[in-house]
Short mmCIF file of C-alpha atoms and ligand atoms in Angstrom, two decimals:
data_model
loop_
_atom_site.label_atom_id
_atom_site.label_comp_id
_atom_site.label_asym_id
_atom_site.label_seq_id
_atom_site.Cartn_x
_atom_site.Cartn_y
_atom_site.Cartn_z
CA MET W 1 103.55 118.63 111.74
CA LEU W 2 100.10 119.42 113.02
CA PRO W 3 99.53 120.68 116.57
CA SER W 4 99.02 117.79 118.98
CA ALA W 5 95.28 118.38 119.45
CA ASP W 6 94.84 117.90 115.70
CA GLN W 7 97.10 114.86 115.73
CA ASN W 8 94.90 113.33 118.40
CA GLU W 9 91.89 113.90 116.20
CA ILE W 10 93.57 111.95 113.43
CA LEU W 11 94.76 109.16 115.74
CA ARG W 12 91.23 108.52 116.96
CA ARG W 13 89.81 108.08 113.47
CA ARG W 14 88.84 104.67 112.12
CA THR W 15 87.72 104.75 108.50
CA PHE W 16 86.55 101.46 107.06
CA ALA W 17 84.12 99.76 104.68
CA ILE W 18 81.93 96.74 105.23
CA ILE W 19 82.01 94.40 102.27
CA SER W 20 79.93 91.34 101.56
CA HIS W 21 77.88 89.49 99.03
CA PRO W 22 74.33 90.90 98.90
CA ASP W 23 72.18 89.51 101.72
CA ALA W 24 75.02 88.40 103.98
CA GLY W 25 73.95 91.06 106.48
CA LYS W 26 75.98 94.19 105.73
CA THR W 27 73.06 96.57 106.25
CA THR W 28 72.00 94.88 109.48
CA LEU W 29 75.54 94.97 110.84
CA THR W 30 76.04 98.63 109.84
CA GLU W 31 72.85 99.49 111.60
CA LYS W 32 73.88 97.71 114.79
CA LEU W 33 77.22 99.52 114.77
CA LEU W 34 75.36 102.82 114.44
CA LEU W 35 73.13 101.85 117.36
CA TYR W 36 76.21 101.22 119.52
CA GLY W 37 77.53 104.62 118.55
CA GLY W 38 74.21 106.19 119.57
CA ALA W 39 74.02 107.53 116.03
CA ILE W 40 70.58 106.06 115.46
CA HIS W 41 68.05 104.97 118.00
CA VAL W 42 65.85 102.45 116.28
CA ALA W 43 66.65 99.39 114.26
CA GLY W 44 65.43 99.68 110.69
CA ALA W 45 66.67 103.21 110.14
CA VAL W 46 69.30 102.22 107.59
CA LYS W 47 67.07 99.71 105.88
CA SER W 48 65.18 102.24 103.79
CA ASN W 49 68.39 103.23 102.07
CA LYS W 50 69.18 99.80 100.86
CA ILE W 51 68.83 98.92 97.22
CA ARG W 52 65.94 96.52 97.44
CA LYS W 53 66.29 93.12 95.91
CA THR W 54 63.06 93.51 93.99
CA ALA W 55 64.61 96.42 92.13
CA THR W 56 67.42 94.46 90.51
CA SER W 57 66.30 95.08 86.97
CA ASP W 58 64.67 98.45 87.47
CA TRP W 59 67.54 100.87 87.52
CA MET W 60 65.39 104.00 87.87
CA GLU W 61 64.21 102.59 91.15
CA ILE W 62 67.81 101.82 92.04
CA GLU W 63 68.85 105.36 91.19
CA LYS W 64 66.09 106.75 93.34
CA GLN W 65 67.35 104.69 96.19
CA ARG W 66 70.92 105.63 95.41
CA GLY W 67 69.74 109.24 95.66
CA ILE W 68 68.64 108.67 99.21
CA SER W 69 71.87 106.90 99.83
CA VAL W 70 74.01 110.05 99.48
CA ALA W 71 73.42 110.48 103.17
CA THR W 72 74.61 106.97 103.90
CA SER W 73 77.68 107.23 101.67
CA VAL W 74 79.66 107.91 104.80
CA MET W 75 78.35 107.24 108.25
CA GLY W 76 80.34 109.00 110.92
CA PHE W 77 79.86 108.58 114.65
CA ASP W 78 81.76 108.58 117.91
CA TYR W 79 82.22 105.47 119.99
CA SER W 80 84.32 105.02 123.11
CA GLY W 81 86.51 108.02 122.37
CA TYR W 82 87.04 107.05 118.72
CA HIS W 83 85.61 108.67 115.62
CA ILE W 84 84.33 106.09 113.21
CA ASN W 85 83.64 106.62 109.49
CA ILE W 86 81.89 103.75 107.75
CA LEU W 87 82.05 104.14 103.99
CA ASP W 88 79.05 102.57 102.34
CA THR W 89 79.50 100.38 99.30
CA PRO W 90 76.67 99.70 96.86
CA GLY W 91 75.33 96.20 97.15
CA HIS W 92 74.32 95.85 93.52
CA GLN W 93 76.99 94.09 91.49
CA ASP W 94 76.53 96.33 88.47
CA PHE W 95 78.00 99.12 90.57
CA ALA W 96 81.00 97.06 91.64
CA GLU W 97 83.36 99.66 90.22
CA ASP W 98 82.00 102.19 92.76
CA THR W 99 82.80 99.73 95.50
CA PHE W 100 86.33 99.13 94.21
CA ARG W 101 86.98 102.85 94.29
CA THR W 102 85.49 103.26 97.75
CA LEU W 103 87.95 100.64 98.94
CA THR W 104 90.78 102.95 97.92
CA ALA W 105 89.55 105.44 100.51
CA VAL W 106 89.43 103.17 103.56
CA ASP W 107 92.11 102.20 106.03
CA SER W 108 90.58 98.81 106.82
CA ALA W 109 87.59 96.62 106.01
CA ILE W 110 85.14 94.22 107.62
CA VAL W 111 84.18 91.23 105.49
CA VAL W 112 80.74 89.87 106.35
CA ILE W 113 80.11 86.22 105.50
CA ASP W 114 76.78 84.42 105.77
CA SER W 115 77.66 81.35 107.82
CA ALA W 116 75.12 79.23 105.97
CA LYS W 117 76.43 80.18 102.53
CA GLY W 118 80.13 80.65 103.14
CA VAL W 119 82.26 82.81 100.85
CA GLU W 120 80.29 84.04 97.81
CA THR W 121 81.38 85.55 94.49
CA GLN W 122 81.05 89.25 95.26
CA THR W 123 83.01 88.85 98.49
CA ARG W 124 85.77 87.05 96.66
CA ARG W 125 86.10 89.82 94.10
CA LEU W 126 86.08 92.60 96.65
CA MET W 127 88.62 90.77 98.73
CA GLU W 128 90.92 90.64 95.71
CA VAL W 129 90.96 94.42 95.79
CA CYS W 130 91.76 94.42 99.52
CA ARG W 131 94.58 91.96 98.94
CA MET W 132 95.98 94.00 96.12
CA ARG W 133 96.04 97.06 98.34
CA LYS W 134 97.06 95.10 101.46
CA THR W 135 94.07 96.50 103.32
CA PRO W 136 93.78 95.02 106.82
CA VAL W 137 90.54 93.02 107.10
CA MET W 138 88.45 91.53 109.87
CA VAL W 139 85.96 88.75 109.13
CA PHE W 140 82.48 88.59 110.69
CA MET W 141 80.77 85.20 110.33
CA ASN W 142 77.16 86.30 110.49
CA LYS W 143 73.83 84.52 110.99
CA MET W 144 75.15 82.06 113.55
CA ASP W 145 71.58 81.92 114.87
CA ARG W 146 70.76 79.89 111.77
CA GLU W 147 71.81 76.37 110.96
CA GLY W 148 74.97 76.84 108.97
CA LYS W 149 78.36 75.47 108.13
CA ASP W 150 80.71 74.20 110.81
CA PRO W 151 82.77 77.11 112.22
CA PHE W 152 86.09 75.40 111.46
CA ASP W 153 84.97 74.74 107.88
CA LEU W 154 84.03 78.40 107.60
CA ILE W 155 87.47 79.53 108.71
CA ASP W 156 89.09 77.06 106.27
CA GLU W 157 86.91 78.33 103.48
CA ALA W 158 87.72 81.96 104.28
CA GLU W 159 91.45 81.18 104.26
CA LYS W 160 91.27 79.34 100.98
CA GLU W 161 88.78 81.48 99.11
CA LEU W 162 89.93 84.86 100.35
CA GLY W 163 93.62 83.99 100.27
CA ILE W 164 94.41 85.24 103.76
CA HIS W 165 95.46 83.60 107.03
CA CYS W 166 92.74 83.67 109.64
CA THR W 167 92.62 83.32 113.37
CA PRO W 168 89.43 83.27 115.46
CA VAL W 169 89.12 85.92 118.16
CA THR W 170 85.61 85.06 119.37
CA TRP W 171 83.75 81.78 119.35
CA ALA W 172 80.05 80.98 119.32
CA ASN W 173 78.27 79.15 122.10
CA GLY W 174 76.27 76.87 119.88
CA GLN W 175 74.84 77.42 116.44
CA GLY W 176 71.35 77.59 114.95
CA LEU W 177 68.60 77.32 117.51
CA LYS W 178 71.18 76.61 120.20
CA PHE W 179 73.11 79.80 119.52
CA GLU W 180 73.12 82.09 122.54
CA SER W 181 76.26 84.13 122.86
CA VAL W 182 79.88 84.49 121.91
CA PHE W 183 82.98 84.72 124.07
CA ALA W 184 86.54 85.93 123.57
CA ILE W 185 88.84 82.98 123.03
CA ASN W 186 91.65 84.53 125.04
CA ASN W 187 89.24 85.21 127.90
CA ARG W 188 87.17 82.06 127.75
CA PRO W 189 84.69 81.14 130.50
CA ALA W 190 85.85 78.59 133.04
CA GLU W 191 82.84 76.38 132.41
CA LEU W 192 82.50 75.19 128.84
CA SER W 193 80.42 72.44 127.31
CA GLU W 194 82.29 69.35 126.21
CA LYS W 195 81.96 70.25 122.53
CA ILE W 196 83.26 73.80 123.02
CA GLN W 197 86.05 72.51 125.23
CA GLU W 198 87.12 70.31 122.32
CA ASP W 199 86.89 73.26 119.93
CA MET W 200 89.20 75.25 122.21
CA GLU W 201 91.78 72.48 122.17
CA ILE W 202 91.78 72.48 118.38
CA ILE W 203 92.00 76.27 118.25
CA ASP W 204 94.92 76.38 120.69
CA GLU W 205 96.74 73.86 118.59
CA VAL W 206 95.96 75.06 115.07
CA TYR W 207 95.62 78.83 115.02
CA PRO W 208 98.20 81.47 115.82
CA THR W 209 97.36 84.03 118.48
CA PHE W 210 96.30 87.32 116.99
CA ASP W 211 99.31 89.31 115.81
CA ARG W 212 98.43 92.95 115.20
CA GLU W 213 101.44 93.58 112.99
CA ALA W 214 100.46 90.71 110.70
CA TYR W 215 96.90 92.05 110.60
CA LEU W 216 98.10 95.55 109.74
CA ARG W 217 100.24 94.16 106.92
CA GLY W 218 97.12 92.51 105.50
CA ASP W 219 98.49 89.01 106.17
CA LEU W 220 96.19 87.89 108.96
CA ALA W 221 92.46 88.35 109.46
CA PRO W 222 90.89 88.06 112.92
CA VAL W 223 87.60 86.17 112.72
CA PHE W 224 84.46 86.92 114.74
CA PHE W 225 81.27 84.94 115.01
CA GLY W 226 77.83 86.34 115.72
CA SER W 227 74.42 87.41 114.61
CA ALA W 228 73.95 90.95 113.45
CA TYR W 229 70.21 90.44 113.55
CA LYS W 230 70.21 89.35 117.19
CA THR W 231 72.97 91.82 118.07
CA VAL W 232 75.26 89.10 119.35
CA GLY W 233 79.00 89.34 118.79
CA VAL W 234 78.74 92.85 117.34
CA GLN W 235 80.11 94.76 120.30
CA GLU W 236 83.07 92.37 120.53
CA LEU W 237 83.81 93.16 116.88
CA LEU W 238 83.46 96.90 117.38
CA ASP W 239 85.62 97.01 120.52
CA PHE W 240 88.30 94.99 118.83
CA LEU W 241 88.12 97.19 115.76
CA VAL W 242 88.57 100.51 117.54
CA THR W 243 91.59 99.23 119.46
CA ASN W 244 93.26 97.31 116.62
CA ALA W 245 92.21 98.74 113.27
CA PRO W 246 94.62 101.35 111.92
CA SER W 247 94.15 105.08 112.27
CA PRO W 248 94.60 106.88 108.90
CA LEU W 249 97.50 105.36 107.00
CA PRO W 250 100.12 107.04 104.81
CA VAL W 251 99.02 107.39 101.20
CA THR W 252 101.29 107.02 98.20
CA ALA W 253 101.34 109.77 95.62
CA GLU W 254 103.39 109.63 92.42
CA GLU W 255 105.75 112.20 93.86
CA ARG W 256 106.11 110.94 97.45
CA THR W 257 104.41 109.26 100.39
CA VAL W 258 102.02 111.53 102.27
CA GLU W 259 101.79 111.10 106.04
CA PRO W 260 98.46 111.85 107.75
CA MET W 261 100.09 114.03 110.42
CA GLU W 262 101.61 116.50 107.95
CA ASP W 263 100.23 119.94 108.60
CA LYS W 264 99.45 120.60 104.93
CA PHE W 265 96.08 119.43 103.70
CA THR W 266 95.85 116.89 100.86
CA ALA W 267 92.88 114.83 99.59
CA PHE W 268 91.76 112.81 96.59
CA CYS W 269 88.38 112.32 94.95
CA PHE W 270 87.18 108.70 94.99
CA LYS W 271 83.53 109.12 94.17
CA ILE W 272 81.19 111.54 92.44
CA HIS W 273 77.53 111.33 93.16
CA ALA W 274 75.32 112.94 90.57
CA ASN W 275 71.94 114.23 91.48
CA MET W 276 69.52 112.69 89.02
CA ASP W 277 66.89 115.30 89.65
CA PRO W 278 67.02 117.58 86.58
CA ASN W 279 65.98 120.56 88.72
CA HIS W 280 69.03 120.24 90.96
CA ARG W 281 71.75 119.18 88.65
CA SER W 282 74.67 119.47 91.04
CA CYS W 283 76.96 116.63 92.07
CA ILE W 284 78.77 115.89 95.26
CA ALA W 285 82.45 115.02 94.93
CA PHE W 286 83.67 112.87 97.79
CA PHE W 287 87.22 113.54 98.90
CA LYS W 288 89.18 111.38 101.31
CA ILE W 289 91.52 113.55 103.34
CA CYS W 290 95.01 112.05 103.33
CA SER W 291 96.84 114.56 105.48
CA GLY W 292 96.34 117.62 107.64
CA LYS W 293 93.16 119.47 108.26
CA PHE W 294 90.52 120.77 105.89
CA LEU W 295 88.95 124.17 106.55
CA ARG W 296 85.80 125.63 105.10
CA ASN W 297 86.15 128.76 102.92
CA THR W 298 89.89 128.27 102.54
CA TYR W 299 91.64 128.20 99.19
CA TYR W 300 93.00 124.85 98.07
CA TYR W 301 94.86 123.90 94.94
CA HIS W 302 93.06 121.76 92.33
CA VAL W 303 96.14 120.12 90.82
CA ARG W 304 94.71 118.90 87.48
CA LYS W 305 93.04 122.23 86.74
CA ASP W 306 95.93 124.27 88.13
CA GLN W 307 93.41 126.43 89.93
CA GLN W 308 92.71 127.65 93.48
CA MET W 309 89.26 126.81 94.80
CA ARG W 310 87.44 127.30 98.05
CA PHE W 311 84.32 125.70 99.37
CA ALA W 312 81.60 127.52 101.23
CA ALA W 313 79.41 124.51 101.89
CA PRO W 314 81.49 121.37 102.40
CA THR W 315 79.61 118.57 104.04
CA CYS W 316 80.56 115.89 106.48
CA PHE W 317 78.43 112.97 107.31
CA MET W 318 77.34 112.33 110.86
CA ALA W 319 75.27 109.21 111.15
CA GLN W 320 72.71 109.69 108.43
CA LYS W 321 72.73 113.44 108.39
CA LYS W 322 74.65 115.59 105.99
CA GLU W 323 75.99 118.64 107.78
CA THR W 324 78.03 121.63 106.74
CA VAL W 325 81.38 121.44 108.44
CA ASP W 326 84.02 124.00 109.30
CA GLU W 327 86.86 121.53 109.62
CA ALA W 328 87.69 117.91 108.95
CA PHE W 329 90.79 115.78 109.49
CA ALA W 330 92.90 113.17 107.73
CA GLY W 331 90.81 110.01 107.64
CA ASP W 332 87.55 111.90 107.12
CA VAL W 333 85.59 112.22 103.94
CA VAL W 334 84.26 115.61 102.89
CA GLY W 335 81.56 116.06 100.28
CA LEU W 336 82.16 119.06 98.04
CA PRO W 337 79.28 120.40 95.96
CA ASP W 338 80.43 120.27 92.36
CA THR W 339 79.26 121.57 89.03
CA GLY W 340 81.63 119.60 86.83
CA ASN W 341 85.03 120.69 88.17
CA PHE W 342 86.07 117.33 89.49
CA LYS W 343 86.74 113.90 88.20
CA ILE W 344 87.61 110.68 89.95
CA GLY W 345 91.24 110.67 91.01
CA ASP W 346 91.56 114.47 91.29
CA THR W 347 93.84 115.80 94.00
CA LEU W 348 93.40 118.87 96.21
CA THR W 349 96.38 120.23 98.13
CA ALA W 350 97.62 123.31 99.93
CA GLY W 351 99.64 124.17 96.83
CA GLU W 352 101.82 121.14 96.18
CA HIS W 353 101.81 119.33 92.83
CA LEU W 354 100.71 115.88 93.98
CA HIS W 355 98.99 113.05 92.18
CA PHE W 356 97.64 110.22 94.27
CA LYS W 357 98.06 106.74 92.89
CA GLY W 358 95.93 103.73 93.52
CA LEU W 359 92.67 104.58 91.82
CA PRO W 360 92.92 101.92 89.16
CA SER W 361 90.31 101.19 86.55
CA PHE W 362 89.32 97.53 86.45
CA SER W 363 88.84 95.61 83.26
CA PRO W 364 85.16 95.92 82.35
CA GLU W 365 83.17 92.86 81.41
CA MET W 366 80.69 94.23 78.87
CA PHE W 367 81.57 96.33 75.87
CA LYS W 368 79.49 98.33 73.40
CA TYR W 369 80.22 100.80 70.66
CA ILE W 370 78.41 104.03 71.41
CA ASP W 371 77.19 105.99 68.39
CA ASN W 372 75.36 109.25 67.95
CA ALA W 373 71.68 108.80 67.15
CA ASP W 374 70.87 112.46 66.56
CA PRO W 375 73.15 114.25 64.05
CA MET W 376 72.14 117.65 65.46
CA LYS W 377 73.37 116.74 68.91
CA GLN W 378 76.90 115.49 68.31
CA LYS W 379 78.49 118.07 70.65
CA GLN W 380 76.05 117.35 73.46
CA LEU W 381 76.75 113.64 73.15
CA GLU W 382 80.50 114.16 73.40
CA LYS W 383 80.18 116.44 76.37
CA GLY W 384 77.82 114.03 78.11
CA VAL W 385 79.95 110.99 77.49
CA ASN W 386 83.08 112.76 78.72
CA GLN W 387 81.42 114.03 81.88
CA LEU W 388 79.84 110.71 82.71
CA MET W 389 83.21 109.00 82.30
CA ASP W 390 84.82 111.62 84.58
CA GLU W 391 82.21 110.71 87.18
CA GLY W 392 83.29 107.12 86.83
CA VAL W 393 79.97 105.77 85.54
CA ALA W 394 81.80 103.54 83.05
CA GLN W 395 85.03 103.43 81.02
CA LEU W 396 85.69 104.84 77.60
CA PHE W 397 88.05 103.30 75.05
CA ILE W 398 88.82 104.44 71.52
CA SER W 399 89.21 101.63 69.00
CA GLN W 400 92.48 101.90 67.07
CA LEU W 401 90.85 100.02 64.23
CA ASN W 402 88.13 102.50 63.39
CA GLY W 403 88.35 105.36 65.90
CA ARG W 404 84.94 104.50 67.34
CA LYS W 405 84.11 104.99 70.99
CA ILE W 406 83.69 101.87 73.10
CA ILE W 407 82.04 101.96 76.51
CA GLY W 408 83.03 99.24 78.96
CA THR W 409 80.98 98.40 82.06
CA VAL W 410 80.59 95.67 84.65
CA GLY W 411 76.86 95.32 84.10
CA GLN W 412 73.98 96.00 81.74
CA LEU W 413 72.42 98.55 84.10
CA GLN W 414 75.24 100.99 83.50
CA PHE W 415 74.41 101.22 79.78
CA GLU W 416 70.83 102.05 80.69
CA VAL W 417 71.99 104.67 83.17
CA ILE W 418 74.24 106.26 80.53
CA GLN W 419 71.54 106.33 77.87
CA TYR W 420 68.96 107.81 80.23
CA ARG W 421 71.30 110.44 81.58
CA LEU W 422 72.51 111.43 78.10
CA GLU W 423 68.91 111.99 77.08
CA HIS W 424 67.77 113.79 80.20
CA GLU W 425 70.81 115.79 81.23
CA TYR W 426 72.48 116.46 77.87
CA GLN W 427 69.55 116.17 75.40
CA ALA W 428 71.67 113.72 73.43
CA LYS W 429 70.67 110.41 71.93
CA CYS W 430 72.89 107.39 71.58
CA LYS W 431 72.67 103.93 70.10
CA TRP W 432 74.61 100.87 71.06
CA GLN W 433 76.28 98.05 69.21
CA THR W 434 77.36 95.12 71.31
CA LEU W 435 80.96 94.01 71.03
CA PRO W 436 81.51 90.38 71.92
CA MET W 437 84.65 91.10 73.92
CA TYR W 438 86.02 89.11 76.80
CA LYS W 439 88.44 91.44 78.58
CA ALA W 440 90.30 94.69 78.15
CA CYS W 441 93.93 94.32 79.28
CA TRP W 442 96.39 97.08 79.88
CA ILE W 443 99.72 95.98 78.41
CA GLU W 444 103.35 96.76 79.15
CA SER W 445 106.69 95.26 78.24
CA ASP W 446 110.40 95.81 78.74
CA ASP W 447 110.95 94.44 75.28
CA ASP W 448 110.21 97.34 72.92
CA ALA W 449 110.66 95.29 69.76
CA GLU W 450 108.21 92.63 70.90
CA LEU W 451 105.73 95.26 72.03
CA ASP W 452 106.00 96.90 68.64
CA THR W 453 105.33 93.64 66.83
CA PHE W 454 102.37 92.96 69.09
CA LEU W 455 100.88 96.41 68.51
CA LYS W 456 101.19 95.95 64.74
CA ARG W 457 99.87 92.40 64.59
CA LYS W 458 96.98 93.07 66.93
CA ALA W 459 96.22 96.54 65.61
CA GLN W 460 92.58 95.70 65.02
CA TYR W 461 92.16 94.64 68.65
CA MET W 462 93.93 97.60 70.15
CA ALA W 463 92.29 100.57 71.84
CA LYS W 464 93.37 103.55 73.92
CA ASP W 465 91.91 104.25 77.33
CA LYS W 466 91.03 107.78 78.47
CA GLU W 467 94.61 108.41 79.53
CA GLY W 468 95.90 107.30 76.14
CA ARG W 469 97.29 103.99 77.39
CA ASP W 470 97.36 100.91 75.17
CA VAL W 471 94.64 98.39 75.86
CA PHE W 472 94.30 94.98 74.23
CA MET W 473 90.69 93.94 73.67
CA ALA W 474 90.72 90.16 73.80
CA ASP W 475 87.61 88.62 72.33
CA SER W 476 87.94 85.34 74.22
CA ALA W 477 89.85 83.69 77.04
CA TYR W 478 91.50 81.52 74.40
CA VAL W 479 92.79 84.48 72.40
CA LEU W 480 94.16 86.08 75.55
CA ASN W 481 95.81 82.85 76.55
CA MET W 482 97.45 82.49 73.13
CA ALA W 483 98.67 86.08 73.22
CA GLN W 484 100.19 85.48 76.65
CA GLN W 485 102.00 82.43 75.34
CA ASP W 486 103.17 84.00 72.09
CA TYR W 487 104.41 87.23 73.63
CA LYS W 488 106.32 86.14 76.68
CA HIS W 489 107.65 89.56 77.65
CA ILE W 490 104.36 91.36 77.50
CA LYS W 491 102.41 91.67 80.73
CA PHE W 492 98.64 91.70 80.43
CA HIS W 493 97.05 93.57 83.33
CA PHE W 494 93.41 93.52 84.38
CA THR W 495 93.72 96.83 86.18
CA SER W 496 95.07 100.11 84.85
CA GLU W 497 97.67 100.47 87.60
CA PHE W 498 100.37 97.92 88.01
P1 G4P A 501 72.92 93.00 102.96
O1 G4P A 501 72.92 94.42 103.37
O2 G4P A 501 74.26 92.33 103.09
O3 G4P A 501 72.33 92.75 101.60
O4 G4P A 501 71.98 92.15 103.97
P2 G4P A 501 70.91 92.63 105.03
O5 G4P A 501 71.54 93.22 106.22
O6 G4P A 501 69.82 93.37 104.38
O7 G4P A 501 70.38 91.19 105.45
C1 G4P A 501 69.77 90.31 104.51
C2 G4P A 501 68.75 89.47 105.23
O8 G4P A 501 69.41 88.66 106.22
C3 G4P A 501 67.69 90.27 105.97
O9 G4P A 501 66.51 89.50 105.95
C4 G4P A 501 68.24 90.32 107.39
O10 G4P A 501 67.24 90.50 108.36
C5 G4P A 501 68.85 88.94 107.49
N1 G4P A 501 69.92 88.87 108.49
C6 G4P A 501 70.96 89.72 108.66
N2 G4P A 501 71.72 89.32 109.70
C7 G4P A 501 71.17 88.19 110.18
C8 G4P A 501 71.49 87.31 111.25
O11 G4P A 501 72.45 87.49 111.98
N3 G4P A 501 70.66 86.26 111.43
C9 G4P A 501 69.56 86.02 110.67
N4 G4P A 501 68.83 84.97 110.94
N5 G4P A 501 69.23 86.84 109.65
C10 G4P A 501 70.01 87.91 109.41
P3 G4P A 501 65.30 89.80 105.01
O12 G4P A 501 64.27 88.82 105.35
O13 G4P A 501 65.79 89.84 103.61
O14 G4P A 501 64.91 91.25 105.39
P4 G4P A 501 64.07 91.73 106.63
O15 G4P A 501 62.69 91.35 106.28
O16 G4P A 501 64.58 91.00 107.84
O17 G4P A 501 64.32 93.18 106.66
#
């Protein structure tokens, strides 16, 4: 076990992500939280790092902005005796995979919902990941200063659409132009308007009181109302979060469960950020510390490479500044300068052979064959494709039908990113051929004979993922449906870990 001073450091850490559909107010809320922490002093400071809406089809512009956003990848600050790490998630849906992976590195999440729009697609998808991982979530109903949906309808919608029980913790005094303030339901003012008095009666009758255990299990979400823009209801959320959100949680490795208070350091890589500037071609590998304490210039064991490594210039992220750090604790994220040693999912330890689970790949939605367009540059192309896949830019499959490489992504932009980077970083040229595929499903079965028959019959639709696992490429929802009916013992998974 760690000495108690180090244990206290870990206990006071709160590492979370804010997730939302674009425009619900994630950036504004993040910024207000940073203002409370004294980490920034003027509103608007985070804004410049946001991927601007106008840039949706111009990925170079997006990459430029993503470049700036290295500094906002993790925003650390102290508040009320706690150390908070907010892990940023890209707003653009074509980088959804980045967001999924970031969610594997947090101990809790805040879901921001625009109270005029209710639950939107991106929120629903991200929440699925939280549910799968049983991540505790809090819900912030934002933009109450605008005319929006009825608060009870919003809670109903959140319960139904996000698949989680909800209970309000704060309530808004009015909505739209009449919106002024919020109050804590369990500490409500003596004088309330008739309408709010009625609301309170309904709440007392319908909703359970907040149960922290249920929240920590991922079964119950406390709901807050407010306006990030007007800075109303934000402090209530933050105060509740520091007292109720979990400190770093145990993390499951294939070999055993790792407890944050263990004295031996362990960490896993959940994100690699490449520098697109050809003059500074280094990457930063982001590691979430799962246990113990990380020290600069100390040898750690890179499990996959079976190699000891030490880091002279690890960075931590305080507010929007990247700083070299001498030590960091379980719950923190350290950025390690990298020249191609790391890939997503890599584990660092103090010597133990550990492999962290829970960094699944998600079934991509767009598929293309990638072919070499310059016969002299075959090697460069292979190297480039492999490295970009290690960084988690997209997923690679090998068709069992013809041995060709298939790249799977969640959005068109990723293909453009790959092509550009192959050309500029690896001097390789590629061409694409679209595959009209619907989903890639990882398959498993207890029934070996049935699995065998399936693999033979569907040979032309089978591929291997980068770990050599069998993947069924269904070309339509209908085909997938039929396969599920015909092969009752085969499970079709939309993520690579099940
Ligand atoms: P995002 O990161 O989730 O994409 O959203 P962001 O915070 O950028 O907010 C999207 C828009 O919604 C911004 O307006 C922002 O000012 C506004 N907004 C955020 N919170 C609230 C709120 O509580 N009430 C109201 N009324 N508006 C809110 P914009 O016009 O797109 O940008 P800007 O010109 O204000 O910068």
